[in-house]
Coordinates of C-alpha atoms and ligand atoms in Angstrom, one line a residue:
X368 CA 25.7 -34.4 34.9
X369 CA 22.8 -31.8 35.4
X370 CA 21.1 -34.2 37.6
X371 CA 23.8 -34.4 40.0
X372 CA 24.6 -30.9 40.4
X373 CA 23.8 -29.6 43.9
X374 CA 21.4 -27.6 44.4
X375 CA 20.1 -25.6 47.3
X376 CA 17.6 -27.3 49.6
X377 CA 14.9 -24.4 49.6
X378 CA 15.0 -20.8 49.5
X379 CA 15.6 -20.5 52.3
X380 CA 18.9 -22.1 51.9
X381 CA 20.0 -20.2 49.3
X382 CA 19.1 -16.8 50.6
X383 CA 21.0 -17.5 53.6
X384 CA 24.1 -18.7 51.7
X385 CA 24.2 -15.7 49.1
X386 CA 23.8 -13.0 51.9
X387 CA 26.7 -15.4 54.2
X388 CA 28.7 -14.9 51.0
X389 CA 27.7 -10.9 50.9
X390 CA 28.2 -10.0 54.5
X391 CA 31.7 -9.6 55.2
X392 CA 34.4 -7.4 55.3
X393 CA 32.6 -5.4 52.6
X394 CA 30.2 -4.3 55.5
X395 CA 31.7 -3.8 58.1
X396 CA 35.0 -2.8 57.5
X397 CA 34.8 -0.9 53.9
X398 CA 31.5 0.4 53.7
X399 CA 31.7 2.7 56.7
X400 CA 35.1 3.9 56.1
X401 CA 33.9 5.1 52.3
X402 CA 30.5 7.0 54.0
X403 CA 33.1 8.7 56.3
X404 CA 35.3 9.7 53.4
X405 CA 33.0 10.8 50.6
X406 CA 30.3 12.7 52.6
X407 CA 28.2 10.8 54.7
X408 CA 24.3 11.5 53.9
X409 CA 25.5 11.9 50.0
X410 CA 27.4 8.5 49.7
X411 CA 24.8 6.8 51.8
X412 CA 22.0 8.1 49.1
X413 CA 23.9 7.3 46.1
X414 CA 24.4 3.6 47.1
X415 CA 20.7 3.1 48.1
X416 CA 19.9 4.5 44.6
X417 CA 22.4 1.8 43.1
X418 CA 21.5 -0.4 45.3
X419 CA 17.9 -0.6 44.0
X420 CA 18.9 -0.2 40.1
X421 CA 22.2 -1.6 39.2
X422 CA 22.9 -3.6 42.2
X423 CA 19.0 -5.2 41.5
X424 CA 19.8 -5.4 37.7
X425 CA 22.7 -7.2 37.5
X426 CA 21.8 -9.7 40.8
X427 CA 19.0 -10.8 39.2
X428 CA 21.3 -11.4 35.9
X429 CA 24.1 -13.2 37.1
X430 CA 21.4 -15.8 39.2
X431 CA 19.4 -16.4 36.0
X432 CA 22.5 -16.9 34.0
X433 CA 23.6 -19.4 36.3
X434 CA 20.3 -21.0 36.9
X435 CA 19.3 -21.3 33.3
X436 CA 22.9 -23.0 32.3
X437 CA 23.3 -24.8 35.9
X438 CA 27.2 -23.9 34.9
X439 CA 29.0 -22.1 37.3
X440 CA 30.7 -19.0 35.8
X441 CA 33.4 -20.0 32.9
X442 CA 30.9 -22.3 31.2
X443 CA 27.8 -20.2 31.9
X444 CA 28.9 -17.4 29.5
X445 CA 30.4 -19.5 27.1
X446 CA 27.2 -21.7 27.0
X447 CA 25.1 -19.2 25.9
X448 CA 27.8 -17.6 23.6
X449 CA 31.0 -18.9 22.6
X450 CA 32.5 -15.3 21.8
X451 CA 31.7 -14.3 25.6
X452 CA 34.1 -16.9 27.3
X453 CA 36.8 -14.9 28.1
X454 CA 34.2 -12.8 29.8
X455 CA 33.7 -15.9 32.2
X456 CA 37.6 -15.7 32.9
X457 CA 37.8 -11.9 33.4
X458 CA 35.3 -12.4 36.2
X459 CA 37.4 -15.3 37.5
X460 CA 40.5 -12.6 37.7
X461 CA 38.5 -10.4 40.4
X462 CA 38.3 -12.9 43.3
X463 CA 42.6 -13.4 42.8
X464 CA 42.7 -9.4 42.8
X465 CA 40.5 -9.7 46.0
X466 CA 41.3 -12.5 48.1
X467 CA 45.0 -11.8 49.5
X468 CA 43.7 -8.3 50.9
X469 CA 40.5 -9.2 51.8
X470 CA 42.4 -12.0 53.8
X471 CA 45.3 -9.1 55.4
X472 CA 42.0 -7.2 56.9
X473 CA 40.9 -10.5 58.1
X474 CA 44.9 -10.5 59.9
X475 CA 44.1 -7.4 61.4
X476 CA 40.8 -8.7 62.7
X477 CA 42.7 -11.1 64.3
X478 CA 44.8 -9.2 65.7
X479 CA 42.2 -7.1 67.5
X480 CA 40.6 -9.9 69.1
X481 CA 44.0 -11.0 70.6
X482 CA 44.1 -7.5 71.6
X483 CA 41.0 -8.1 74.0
X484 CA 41.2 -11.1 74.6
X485 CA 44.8 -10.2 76.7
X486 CA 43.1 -7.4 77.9
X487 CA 44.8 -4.2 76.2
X488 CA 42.0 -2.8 74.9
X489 CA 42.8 0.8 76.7
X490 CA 46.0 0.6 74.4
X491 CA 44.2 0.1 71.5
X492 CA 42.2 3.3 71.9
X493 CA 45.2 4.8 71.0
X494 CA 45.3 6.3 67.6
X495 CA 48.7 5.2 66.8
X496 CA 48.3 1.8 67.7
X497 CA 47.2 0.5 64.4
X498 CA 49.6 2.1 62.6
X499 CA 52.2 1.0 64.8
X500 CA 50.9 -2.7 64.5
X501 CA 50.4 -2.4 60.9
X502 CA 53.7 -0.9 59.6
X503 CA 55.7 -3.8 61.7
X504 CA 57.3 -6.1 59.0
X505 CA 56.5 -9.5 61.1
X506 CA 53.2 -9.2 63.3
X507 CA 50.6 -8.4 60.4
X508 CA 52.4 -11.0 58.7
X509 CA 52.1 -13.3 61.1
X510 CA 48.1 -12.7 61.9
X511 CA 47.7 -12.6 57.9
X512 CA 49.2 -16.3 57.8
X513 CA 47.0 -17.8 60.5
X514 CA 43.4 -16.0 58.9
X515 CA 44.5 -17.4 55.4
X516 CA 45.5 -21.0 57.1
X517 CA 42.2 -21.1 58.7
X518 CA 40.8 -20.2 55.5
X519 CA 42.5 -22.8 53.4
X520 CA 42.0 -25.3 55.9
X521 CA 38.2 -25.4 55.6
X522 CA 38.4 -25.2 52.2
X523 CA 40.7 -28.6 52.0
X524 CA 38.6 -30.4 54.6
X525 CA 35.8 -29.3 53.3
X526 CA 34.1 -28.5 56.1
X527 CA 31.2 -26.3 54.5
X528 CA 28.0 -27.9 56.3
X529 CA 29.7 -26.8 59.2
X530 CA 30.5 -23.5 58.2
X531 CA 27.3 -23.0 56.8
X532 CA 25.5 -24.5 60.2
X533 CA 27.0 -22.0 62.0
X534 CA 26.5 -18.7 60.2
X535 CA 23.1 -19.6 60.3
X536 CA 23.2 -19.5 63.9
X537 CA 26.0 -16.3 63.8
X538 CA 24.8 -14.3 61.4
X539 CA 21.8 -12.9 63.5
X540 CA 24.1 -12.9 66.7
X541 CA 26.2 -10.2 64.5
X542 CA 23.0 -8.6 63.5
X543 CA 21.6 -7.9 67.3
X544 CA 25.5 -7.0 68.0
X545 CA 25.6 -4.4 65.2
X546 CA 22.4 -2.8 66.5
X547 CA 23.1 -2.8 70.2
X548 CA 26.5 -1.3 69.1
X549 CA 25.1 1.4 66.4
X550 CA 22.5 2.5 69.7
X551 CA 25.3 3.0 72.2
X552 CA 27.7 4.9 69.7
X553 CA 24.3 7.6 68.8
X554 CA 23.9 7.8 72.2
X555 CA 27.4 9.1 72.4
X556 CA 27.9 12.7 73.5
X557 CA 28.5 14.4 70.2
X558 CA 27.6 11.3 67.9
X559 CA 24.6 13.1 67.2
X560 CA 26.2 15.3 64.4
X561 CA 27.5 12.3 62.8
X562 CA 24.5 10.8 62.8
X563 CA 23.6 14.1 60.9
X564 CA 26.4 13.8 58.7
X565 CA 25.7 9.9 58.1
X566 CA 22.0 10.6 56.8
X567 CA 21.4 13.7 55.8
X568 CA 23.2 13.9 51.9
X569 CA 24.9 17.5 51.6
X570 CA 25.3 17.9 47.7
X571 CA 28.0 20.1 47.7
X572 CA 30.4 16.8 48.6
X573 CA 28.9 15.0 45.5
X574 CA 31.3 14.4 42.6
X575 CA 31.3 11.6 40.1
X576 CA 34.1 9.6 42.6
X577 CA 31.6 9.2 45.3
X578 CA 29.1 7.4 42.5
X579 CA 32.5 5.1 41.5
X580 CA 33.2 4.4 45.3
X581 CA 29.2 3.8 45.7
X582 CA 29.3 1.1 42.9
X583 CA 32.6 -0.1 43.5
X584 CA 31.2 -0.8 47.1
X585 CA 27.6 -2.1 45.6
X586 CA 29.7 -4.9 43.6
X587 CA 32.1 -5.7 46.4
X588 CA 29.6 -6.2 48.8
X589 CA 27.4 -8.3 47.2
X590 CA 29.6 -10.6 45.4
X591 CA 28.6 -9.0 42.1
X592 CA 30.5 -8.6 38.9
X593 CA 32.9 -12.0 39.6
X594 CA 30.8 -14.7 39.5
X595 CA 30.1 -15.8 42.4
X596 CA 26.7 -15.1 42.4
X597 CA 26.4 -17.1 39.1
X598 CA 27.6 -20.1 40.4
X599 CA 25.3 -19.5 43.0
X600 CA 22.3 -19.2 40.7
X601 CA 23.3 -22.8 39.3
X602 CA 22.7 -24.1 42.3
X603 CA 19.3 -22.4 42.8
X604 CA 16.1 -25.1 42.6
X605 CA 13.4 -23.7 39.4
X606 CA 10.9 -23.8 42.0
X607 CA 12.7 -20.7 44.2
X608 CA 11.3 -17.7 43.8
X609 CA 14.4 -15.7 41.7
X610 CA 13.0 -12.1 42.2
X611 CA 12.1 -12.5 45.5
X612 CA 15.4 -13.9 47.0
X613 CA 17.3 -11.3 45.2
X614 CA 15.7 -8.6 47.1
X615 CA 16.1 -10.6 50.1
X616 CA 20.1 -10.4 49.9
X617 CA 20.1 -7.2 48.5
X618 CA 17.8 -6.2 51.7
X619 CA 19.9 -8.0 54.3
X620 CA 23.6 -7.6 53.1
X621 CA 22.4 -3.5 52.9
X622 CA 20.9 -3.2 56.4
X623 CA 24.0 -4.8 57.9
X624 CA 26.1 -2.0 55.6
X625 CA 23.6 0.6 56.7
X626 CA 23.8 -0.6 60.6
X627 CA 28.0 -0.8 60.7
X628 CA 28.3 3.1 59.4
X629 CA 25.2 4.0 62.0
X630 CA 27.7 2.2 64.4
X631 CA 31.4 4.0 63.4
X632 CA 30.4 7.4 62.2
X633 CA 28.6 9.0 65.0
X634 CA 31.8 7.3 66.8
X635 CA 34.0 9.2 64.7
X636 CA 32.3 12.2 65.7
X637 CA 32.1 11.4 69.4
X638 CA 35.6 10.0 70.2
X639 CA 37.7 11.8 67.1
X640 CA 36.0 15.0 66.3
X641 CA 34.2 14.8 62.4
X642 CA 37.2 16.5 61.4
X643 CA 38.1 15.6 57.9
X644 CA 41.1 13.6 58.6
X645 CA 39.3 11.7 61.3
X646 CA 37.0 10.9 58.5
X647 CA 39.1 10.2 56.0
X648 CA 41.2 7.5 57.7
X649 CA 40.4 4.7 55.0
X650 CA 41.3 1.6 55.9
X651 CA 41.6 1.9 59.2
X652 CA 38.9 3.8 60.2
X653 CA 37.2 0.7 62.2
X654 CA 40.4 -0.1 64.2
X655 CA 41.0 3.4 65.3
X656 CA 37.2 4.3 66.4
X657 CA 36.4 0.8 67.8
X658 CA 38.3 0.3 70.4
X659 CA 37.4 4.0 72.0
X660 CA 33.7 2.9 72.0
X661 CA 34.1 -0.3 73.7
X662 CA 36.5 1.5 75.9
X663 CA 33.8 4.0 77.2
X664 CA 31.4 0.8 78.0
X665 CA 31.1 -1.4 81.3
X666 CA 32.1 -4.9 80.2
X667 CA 33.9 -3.2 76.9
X668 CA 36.3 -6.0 76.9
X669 CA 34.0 -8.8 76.6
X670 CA 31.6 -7.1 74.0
X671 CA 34.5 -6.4 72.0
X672 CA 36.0 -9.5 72.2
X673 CA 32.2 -10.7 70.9
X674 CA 32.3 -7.8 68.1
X675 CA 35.4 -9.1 66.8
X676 CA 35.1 -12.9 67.1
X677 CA 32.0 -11.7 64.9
X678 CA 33.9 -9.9 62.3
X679 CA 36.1 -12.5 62.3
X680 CA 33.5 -14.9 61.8
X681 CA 31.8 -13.3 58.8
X682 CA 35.6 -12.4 57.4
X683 CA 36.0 -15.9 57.2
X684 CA 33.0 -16.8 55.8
X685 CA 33.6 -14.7 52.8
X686 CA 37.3 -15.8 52.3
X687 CA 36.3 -19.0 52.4
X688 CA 33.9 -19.0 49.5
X689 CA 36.4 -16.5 47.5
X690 CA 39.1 -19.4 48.3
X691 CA 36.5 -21.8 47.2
X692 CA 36.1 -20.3 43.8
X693 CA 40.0 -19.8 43.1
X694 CA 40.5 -23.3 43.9
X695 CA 37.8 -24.7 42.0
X696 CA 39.1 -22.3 38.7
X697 CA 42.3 -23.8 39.5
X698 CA 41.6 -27.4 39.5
X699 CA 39.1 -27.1 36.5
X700 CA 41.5 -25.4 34.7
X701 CA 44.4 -27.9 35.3
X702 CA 42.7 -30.8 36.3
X703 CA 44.4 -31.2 39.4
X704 CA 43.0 -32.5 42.5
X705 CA 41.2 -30.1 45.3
X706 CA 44.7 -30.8 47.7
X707 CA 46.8 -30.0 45.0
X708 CA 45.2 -26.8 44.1
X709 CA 44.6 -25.5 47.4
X710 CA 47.9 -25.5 47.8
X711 CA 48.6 -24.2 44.6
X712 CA 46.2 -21.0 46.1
X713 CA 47.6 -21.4 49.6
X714 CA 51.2 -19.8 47.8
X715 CA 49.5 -17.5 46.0
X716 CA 47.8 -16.1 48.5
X717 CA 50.5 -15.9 50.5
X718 CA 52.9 -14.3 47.7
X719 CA 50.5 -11.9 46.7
X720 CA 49.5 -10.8 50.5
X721 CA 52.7 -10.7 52.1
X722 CA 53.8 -8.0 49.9
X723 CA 50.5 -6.2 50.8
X724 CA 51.0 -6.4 54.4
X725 CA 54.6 -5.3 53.9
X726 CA 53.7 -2.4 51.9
X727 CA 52.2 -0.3 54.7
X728 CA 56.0 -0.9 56.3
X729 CA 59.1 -1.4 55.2
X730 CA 58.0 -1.7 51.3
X731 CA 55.8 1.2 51.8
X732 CA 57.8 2.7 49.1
X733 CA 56.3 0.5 46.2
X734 CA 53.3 2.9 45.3
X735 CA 51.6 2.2 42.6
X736 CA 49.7 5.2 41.0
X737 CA 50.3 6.6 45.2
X738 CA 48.3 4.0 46.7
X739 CA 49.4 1.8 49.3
X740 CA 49.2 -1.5 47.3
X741 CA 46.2 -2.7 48.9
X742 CA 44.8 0.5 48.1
X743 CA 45.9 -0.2 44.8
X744 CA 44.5 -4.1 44.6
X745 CA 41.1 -2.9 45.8
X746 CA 41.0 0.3 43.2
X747 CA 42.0 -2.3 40.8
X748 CA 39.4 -5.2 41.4
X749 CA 36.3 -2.8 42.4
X750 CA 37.1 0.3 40.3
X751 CA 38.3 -1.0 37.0
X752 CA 37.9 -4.9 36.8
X753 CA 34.5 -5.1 38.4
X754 CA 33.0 -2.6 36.3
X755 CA 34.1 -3.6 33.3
X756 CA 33.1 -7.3 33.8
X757 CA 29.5 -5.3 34.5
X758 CA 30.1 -3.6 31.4
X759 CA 30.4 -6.3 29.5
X760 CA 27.5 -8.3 31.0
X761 CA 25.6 -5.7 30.0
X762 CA 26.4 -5.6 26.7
X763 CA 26.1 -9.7 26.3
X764 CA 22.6 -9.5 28.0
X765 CA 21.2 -6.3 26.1
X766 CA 22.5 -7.2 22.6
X767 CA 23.7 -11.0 22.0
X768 CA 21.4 -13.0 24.3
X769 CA 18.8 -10.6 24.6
X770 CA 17.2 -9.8 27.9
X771 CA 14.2 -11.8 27.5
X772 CA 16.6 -14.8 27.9
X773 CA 16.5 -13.5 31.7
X774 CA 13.4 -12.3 31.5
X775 CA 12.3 -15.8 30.8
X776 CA 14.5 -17.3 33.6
X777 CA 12.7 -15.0 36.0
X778 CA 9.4 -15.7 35.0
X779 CA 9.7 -19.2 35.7
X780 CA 8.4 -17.9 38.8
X781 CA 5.8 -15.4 38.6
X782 CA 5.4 -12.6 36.3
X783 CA 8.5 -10.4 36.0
X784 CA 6.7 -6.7 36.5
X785 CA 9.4 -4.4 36.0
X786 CA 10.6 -6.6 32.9
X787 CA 10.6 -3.2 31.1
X788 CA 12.6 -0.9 33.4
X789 CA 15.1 -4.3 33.5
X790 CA 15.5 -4.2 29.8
X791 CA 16.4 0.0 29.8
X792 CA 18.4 -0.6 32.3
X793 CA 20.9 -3.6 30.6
X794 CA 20.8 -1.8 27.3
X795 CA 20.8 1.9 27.7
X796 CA 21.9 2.8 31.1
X797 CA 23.9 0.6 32.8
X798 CA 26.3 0.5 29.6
X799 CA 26.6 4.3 29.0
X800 CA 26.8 4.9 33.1
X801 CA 29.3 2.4 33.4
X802 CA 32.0 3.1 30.8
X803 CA 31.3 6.9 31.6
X804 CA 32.1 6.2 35.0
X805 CA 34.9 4.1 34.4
X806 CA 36.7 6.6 32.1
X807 CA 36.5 9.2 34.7
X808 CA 38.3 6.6 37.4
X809 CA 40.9 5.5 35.5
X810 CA 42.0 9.4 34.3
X811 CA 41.6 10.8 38.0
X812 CA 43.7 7.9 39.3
X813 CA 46.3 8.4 37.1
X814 CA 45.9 12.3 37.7
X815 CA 44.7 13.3 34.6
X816 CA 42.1 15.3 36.3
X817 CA 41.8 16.3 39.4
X818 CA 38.7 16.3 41.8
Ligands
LIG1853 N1 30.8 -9.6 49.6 C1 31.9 -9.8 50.6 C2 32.0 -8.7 51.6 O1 31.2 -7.8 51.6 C3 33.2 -10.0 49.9 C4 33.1 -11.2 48.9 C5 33.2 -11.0 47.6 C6 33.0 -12.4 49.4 C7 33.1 -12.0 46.8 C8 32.9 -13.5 48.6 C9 32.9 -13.3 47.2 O2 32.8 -8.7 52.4

């Protein structure tokens, strides 16, 4: 069995295929918008400081535990302890909290790319626009149905060579696109006091939400805290350097997070004024300032019709590999066969999404806790699923299997030099930071205190 498990050819390979699984939606879409809402410069430091501790931490935990038990992540827990299987299945829940909103921004995406492809790009600067296409009961629907059928479909035909093949050859298209894109929007009139507000951190808008939002971002954009990146790991070769491909995601998934709010803040600023309802637009915010920067370009059609086909590109990437994982749990767990339990997910997906689309329209009055539901979904997977399941990984590394377990697993490489500042973290701080944090979430959101 262990001999035929696929494995990554080099590490090159699996660099690539961890950061195609990391840069998505998570990026491009979410990151920025949360910068804009919970102070720029302050939000931007707080996740690089995460990004280096926690987000380092627990990426090089979940590839060593799936490396070192070449199980994928339901077995890989319960291999190592049998008490910490469930924790295997908790991690499973987050990619069905995930996947039907991930794939109803991935609609929207869409959408916008029809939008210039049939040249209507001046309506789309619009600032009602979205919310007039998103409150409609049967368009979003409609555009939500085609990105998960596309989804679904590769995942049936099984088409990942493919896939992969070409976001090798995307990926750094979206890259130089990203960066031609975050020069233009500086060189906005007025961007340049966004650019301000994007970098330079201004205390007095820290509280502990931005540090949940900062980790709840840290986990959703790299595929931590679900196990995806141990399944990942199984497929890692002994020989790959471990530490050193960790830092090489970590490095690219946050330059292309860094790049996409250098791209819509200063936009913000520019086109929408850095009032503090510009900024706060959430989930919309890359619809709404998007389509007024490509509008203000010569050829702004065609590069966003590019930008898009991008996002779209990198959207699907992601789903795919989320869809991936909920059908493999599926058929493991039922022993049915891949065409049965893609289609088992295909329903889900769709009963679980529609309602999500629906709910900024005409079911807008389910609310749950006063969040639009996929408000809700997301606060759900990344602020109280996501860091629990890190919690708890904690707590299995630091006191059943020990960290030298992963310790071990790293050094089958090279010496592991900041073994010491790995174990303090997994122990002391990680544990005692996360539940804190958590705690504090879960009593603001249901308004227990208020910020
Ligand atoms: N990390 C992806 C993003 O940033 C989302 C994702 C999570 C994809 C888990 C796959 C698995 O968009």
């Amino acid at each position: 069995m262990e001999k035929k498990r696929s494995k990554f050819s080099d590490k090159l390979g699996f660099v690539l295929a961890a950061a195609g699984s990391a840069v998505g939606l998570g990026n491009l879409w979410r990151f920025p918008y949360l910068a804009a809402k919970y102070g720029g410069g302050i939000f931007l430091l707080v996740y690089l400081i995460l990004a280096v501790t926690f987000g380092f931490v627990l990426m090089i935990t979940e590839i060593s535990l799936g490396r070192k038990t070449r199980l994928s992540v339901i077995g890989a827990y319960q291999k190592l302890d049998k008490r910490f299987g469930f924790l295997g299945i908790l991690a499973c829940l987050v990619p069905f909290v995930i996947t039907p909103y991930y794939s109803v921004i991935g609609g929207w995406v869409i959408k916008y790319l029809t939008v210039f492809v049939t040249g209507q790009m001046q309506a789309a600067t619009n600032d009602d626009f979205f919310t007039g296409f998103i409150t409609q009961p049967l368009a979003p629907v409609i555009f939500f149905i085609i990105f998960v059928v596309m989804t679904v479909g590769v995942v049936v035909l099984g088409v990942q060579g493919g896939i992969e093949k070409a976001s090798r050859i995307m990926m750094p298209f979206l890259i130089v696109l990203t960066l031609f894109l975050a020069i233009f929007s500086i060189m906005q009139p007025g961007a340049m006091e966004g650019v301000i507000y994007y970098l330079k951190p201004d205390f007095s808008h820290f509280s502990a939400t931005t540090v949940l939002a900062a980790l709840g971002q840290l986990f959703y954009s790299m595929s931590l805290a679900m196990g995806i990146m141990i399944t990942y790991g199984s497929y890692m070769k002994k020989e790959n350097d471990l530490e050193a491909s960790v830092r090489q995601v970590e490095a690219f998934d946050t330059a292309i997070a860094f790049l996409a709010g250098l791209m819509i803040i200063p936009a913000v600023f520019a086109f929408s004024g850095g009032s503090e309802e510009a900024l706060g637009k959430g989930p919309s915010l890359m619809f709404i300032t998007l389509p007024k920067v490509f509008n203000s370009m010569g050829l702004g059609t065609i590069v966003g019709i590019a930008f898009f086909l991008l996002v779209l590109f990198a959207a699907l990437t992601s789903a795919i590999s989320l869809t991936e994982t909920l059908v493999s749990i599926v058929s493991d767990k039922f022993g049915w066969e891949r065409r049965k339990s893609s289609l088992v997910v295909f329903v889900y997906l769709l009963a679980v999404g529609i309602p999500v689309s629906l709910g900024f329209g005409i079911w807008s009055f389910i609310a749950p806790l006063g969040m639009s539901l996929l408000d809700f979904f997301d606060f759900l997977s990344n602020s109280v699923l996501m860091p629990i399941v890190a919690f708890l990984t904690c707590i299995f590394v630091g006191y059943f299997i020990k960290p030298r377990t992963i310790i071990e697993e790293v050094e089958v490489n090279r010496p592991f030099k900041l073994q010491n500042f790995y174990t303090v973290m997994v122990k002391f701080i990680a544990p005692v930071f996360l539940v804190a944090i958590l705690v504090f979430a879960v009593m603001e959101a249901l308004g227990m205190i208020v910020v």
